[in-house]
Short mmCIF file of C-alpha atoms in Angstrom, two decimals:
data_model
loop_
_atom_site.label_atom_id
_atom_site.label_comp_id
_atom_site.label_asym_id
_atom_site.label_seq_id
_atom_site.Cartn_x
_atom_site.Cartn_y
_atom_site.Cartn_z
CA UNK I 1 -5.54 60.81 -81.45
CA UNK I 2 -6.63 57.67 -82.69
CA UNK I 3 -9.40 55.08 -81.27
CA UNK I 4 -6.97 52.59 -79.88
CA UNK I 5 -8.59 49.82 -77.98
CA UNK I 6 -7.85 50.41 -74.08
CA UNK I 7 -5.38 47.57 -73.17
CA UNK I 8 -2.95 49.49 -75.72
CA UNK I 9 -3.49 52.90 -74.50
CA UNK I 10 -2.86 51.40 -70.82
CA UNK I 11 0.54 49.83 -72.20
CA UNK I 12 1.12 53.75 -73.41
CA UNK I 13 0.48 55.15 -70.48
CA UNK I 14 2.55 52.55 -67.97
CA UNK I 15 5.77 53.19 -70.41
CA UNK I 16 5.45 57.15 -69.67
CA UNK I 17 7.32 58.51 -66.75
CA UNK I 18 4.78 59.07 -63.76
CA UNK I 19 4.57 62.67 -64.38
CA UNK I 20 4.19 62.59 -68.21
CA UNK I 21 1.28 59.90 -67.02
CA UNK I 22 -0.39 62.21 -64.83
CA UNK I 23 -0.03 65.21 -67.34
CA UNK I 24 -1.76 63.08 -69.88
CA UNK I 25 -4.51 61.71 -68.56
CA UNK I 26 -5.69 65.44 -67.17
CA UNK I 27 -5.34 66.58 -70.28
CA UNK I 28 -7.87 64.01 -71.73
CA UNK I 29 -10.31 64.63 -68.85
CA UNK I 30 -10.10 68.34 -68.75
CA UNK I 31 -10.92 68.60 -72.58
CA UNK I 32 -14.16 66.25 -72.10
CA UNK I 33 -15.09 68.18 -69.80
CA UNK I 34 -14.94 71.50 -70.69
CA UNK I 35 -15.44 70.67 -74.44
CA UNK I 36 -18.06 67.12 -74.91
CA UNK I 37 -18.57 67.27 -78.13
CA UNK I 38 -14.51 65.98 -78.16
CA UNK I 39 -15.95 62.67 -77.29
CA UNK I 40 -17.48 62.77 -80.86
CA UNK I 41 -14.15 62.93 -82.77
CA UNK I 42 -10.86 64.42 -81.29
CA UNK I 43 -10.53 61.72 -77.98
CA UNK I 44 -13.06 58.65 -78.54
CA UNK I 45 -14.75 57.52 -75.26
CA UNK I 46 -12.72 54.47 -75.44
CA UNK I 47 -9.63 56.72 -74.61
CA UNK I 48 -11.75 59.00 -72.03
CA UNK I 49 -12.70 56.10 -69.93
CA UNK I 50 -8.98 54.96 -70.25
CA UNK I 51 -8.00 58.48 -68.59
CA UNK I 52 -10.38 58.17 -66.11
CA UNK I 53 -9.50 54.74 -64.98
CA UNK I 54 -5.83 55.70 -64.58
CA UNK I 55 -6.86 58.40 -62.92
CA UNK I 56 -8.89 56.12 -60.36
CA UNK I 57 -6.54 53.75 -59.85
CA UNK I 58 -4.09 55.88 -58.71
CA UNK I 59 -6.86 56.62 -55.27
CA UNK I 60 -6.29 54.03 -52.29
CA UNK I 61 -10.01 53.36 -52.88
CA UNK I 62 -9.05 51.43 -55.89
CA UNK I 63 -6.54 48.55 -54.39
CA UNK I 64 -9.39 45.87 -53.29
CA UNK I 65 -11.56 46.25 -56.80
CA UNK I 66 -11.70 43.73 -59.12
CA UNK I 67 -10.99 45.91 -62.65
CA UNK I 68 -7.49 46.87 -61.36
CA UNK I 69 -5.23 44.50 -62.81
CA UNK I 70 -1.90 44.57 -63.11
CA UNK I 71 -1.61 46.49 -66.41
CA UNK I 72 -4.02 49.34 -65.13
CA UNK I 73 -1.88 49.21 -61.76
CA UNK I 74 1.00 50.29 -63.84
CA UNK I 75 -0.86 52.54 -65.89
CA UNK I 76 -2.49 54.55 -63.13
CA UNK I 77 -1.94 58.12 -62.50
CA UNK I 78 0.46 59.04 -59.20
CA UNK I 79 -0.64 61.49 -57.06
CA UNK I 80 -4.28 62.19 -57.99
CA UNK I 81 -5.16 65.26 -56.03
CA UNK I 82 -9.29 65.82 -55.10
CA UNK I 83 -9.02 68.62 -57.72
CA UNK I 84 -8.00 65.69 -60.52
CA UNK I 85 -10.37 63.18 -59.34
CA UNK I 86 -12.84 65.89 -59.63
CA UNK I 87 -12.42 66.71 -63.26
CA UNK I 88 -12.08 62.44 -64.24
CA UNK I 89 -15.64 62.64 -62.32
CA UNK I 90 -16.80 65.33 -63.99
CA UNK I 91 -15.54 63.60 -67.27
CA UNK I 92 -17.13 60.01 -66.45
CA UNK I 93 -20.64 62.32 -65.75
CA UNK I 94 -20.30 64.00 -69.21
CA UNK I 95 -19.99 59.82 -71.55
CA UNK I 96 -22.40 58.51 -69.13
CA UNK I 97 -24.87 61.56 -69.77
CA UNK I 98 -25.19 62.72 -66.43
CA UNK I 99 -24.34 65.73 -67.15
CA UNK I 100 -26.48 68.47 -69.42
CA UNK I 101 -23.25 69.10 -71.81
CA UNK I 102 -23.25 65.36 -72.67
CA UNK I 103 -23.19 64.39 -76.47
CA UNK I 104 -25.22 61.43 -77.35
CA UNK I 105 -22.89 58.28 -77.37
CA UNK I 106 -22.87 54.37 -78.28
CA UNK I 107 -20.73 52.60 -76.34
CA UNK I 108 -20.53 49.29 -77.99
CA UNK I 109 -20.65 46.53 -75.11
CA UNK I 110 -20.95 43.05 -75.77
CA UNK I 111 -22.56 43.00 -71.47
CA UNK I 112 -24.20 46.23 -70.83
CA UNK I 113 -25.04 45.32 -67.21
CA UNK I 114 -21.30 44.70 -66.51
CA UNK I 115 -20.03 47.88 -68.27
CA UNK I 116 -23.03 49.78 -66.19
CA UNK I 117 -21.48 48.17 -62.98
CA UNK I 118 -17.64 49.37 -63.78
CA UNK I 119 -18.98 52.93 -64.59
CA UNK I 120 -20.62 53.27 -60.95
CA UNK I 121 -17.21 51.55 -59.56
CA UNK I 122 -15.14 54.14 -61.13
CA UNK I 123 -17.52 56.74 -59.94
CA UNK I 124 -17.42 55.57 -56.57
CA UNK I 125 -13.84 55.20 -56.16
CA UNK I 126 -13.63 59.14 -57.59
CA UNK I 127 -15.68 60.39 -55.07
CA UNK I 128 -14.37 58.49 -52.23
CA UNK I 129 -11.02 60.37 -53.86
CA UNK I 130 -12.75 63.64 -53.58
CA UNK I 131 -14.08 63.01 -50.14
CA UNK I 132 -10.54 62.14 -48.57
CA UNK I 133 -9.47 65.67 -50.46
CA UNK I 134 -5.88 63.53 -51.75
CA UNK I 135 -3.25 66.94 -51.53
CA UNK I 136 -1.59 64.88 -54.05
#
């Protein structure tokens, strides 16, 4: 994997079919979060947080926030179940270092306060996922 900026991984993922898309982005969230130290080589937190933003935008909870644009709209993951929207959560815990696996990270943000504000958007919208239990 290489460390693509996001706006081209998001133009990947909206020209996969919807269930390549899905398959994908699980696959990056399931290996941060059962493996971390990935996040210091094999799948760069740039393409984590990716993952996990497709992920999110594919919950309801996502349609009136202001980071879902049109080229995350048509990257986002169909039918996120609870059980997906767990493991992006668990995966969003593990860069941001709330969780006791995490690997020590610099995420290189030209407005920290900003990026800190998306993170806790993204987290809410995944719990408000988990919460309405989405079958999927």
């Amino acid at each position: 994997m290489n460390n693509a900026s996001a706006p081209y991984l998001l133009d990947g993922l909206a020209e996969l079919p919807p269930a390549r898309r899905r398959q994908a982005v699980a696959a990056v969230v399931l290996r941060v979060w059962e493996t971390p130290s990935v996040l210091l080589g094999e799948i760069p937190p740039t393409q984590a947080l990716t993952a996990i933003a497709a992920i999110a935008a594919g919950l309801p909870g996502a349609a009136t926030r202001p980071w879902l644009d049109d080229r995350l709209l048509a990257a986002a993951c169909p039918d996120v179940t609870s059980e997906l929207a767990g493991r992006a959560l668990c995966a969003l815990d593990v860069i941001v270092g709330r969780d006791r696996e995490s690997v020590p990270l610099e995420l290189h943000v030209t407005d920290g306060e900003a990026a800190g504000a998306l993170l806790e958007d993204l987290r809410d919208v995944l719990m408000d996922g988990l919460r309405r239990g989405h079958p999927g």
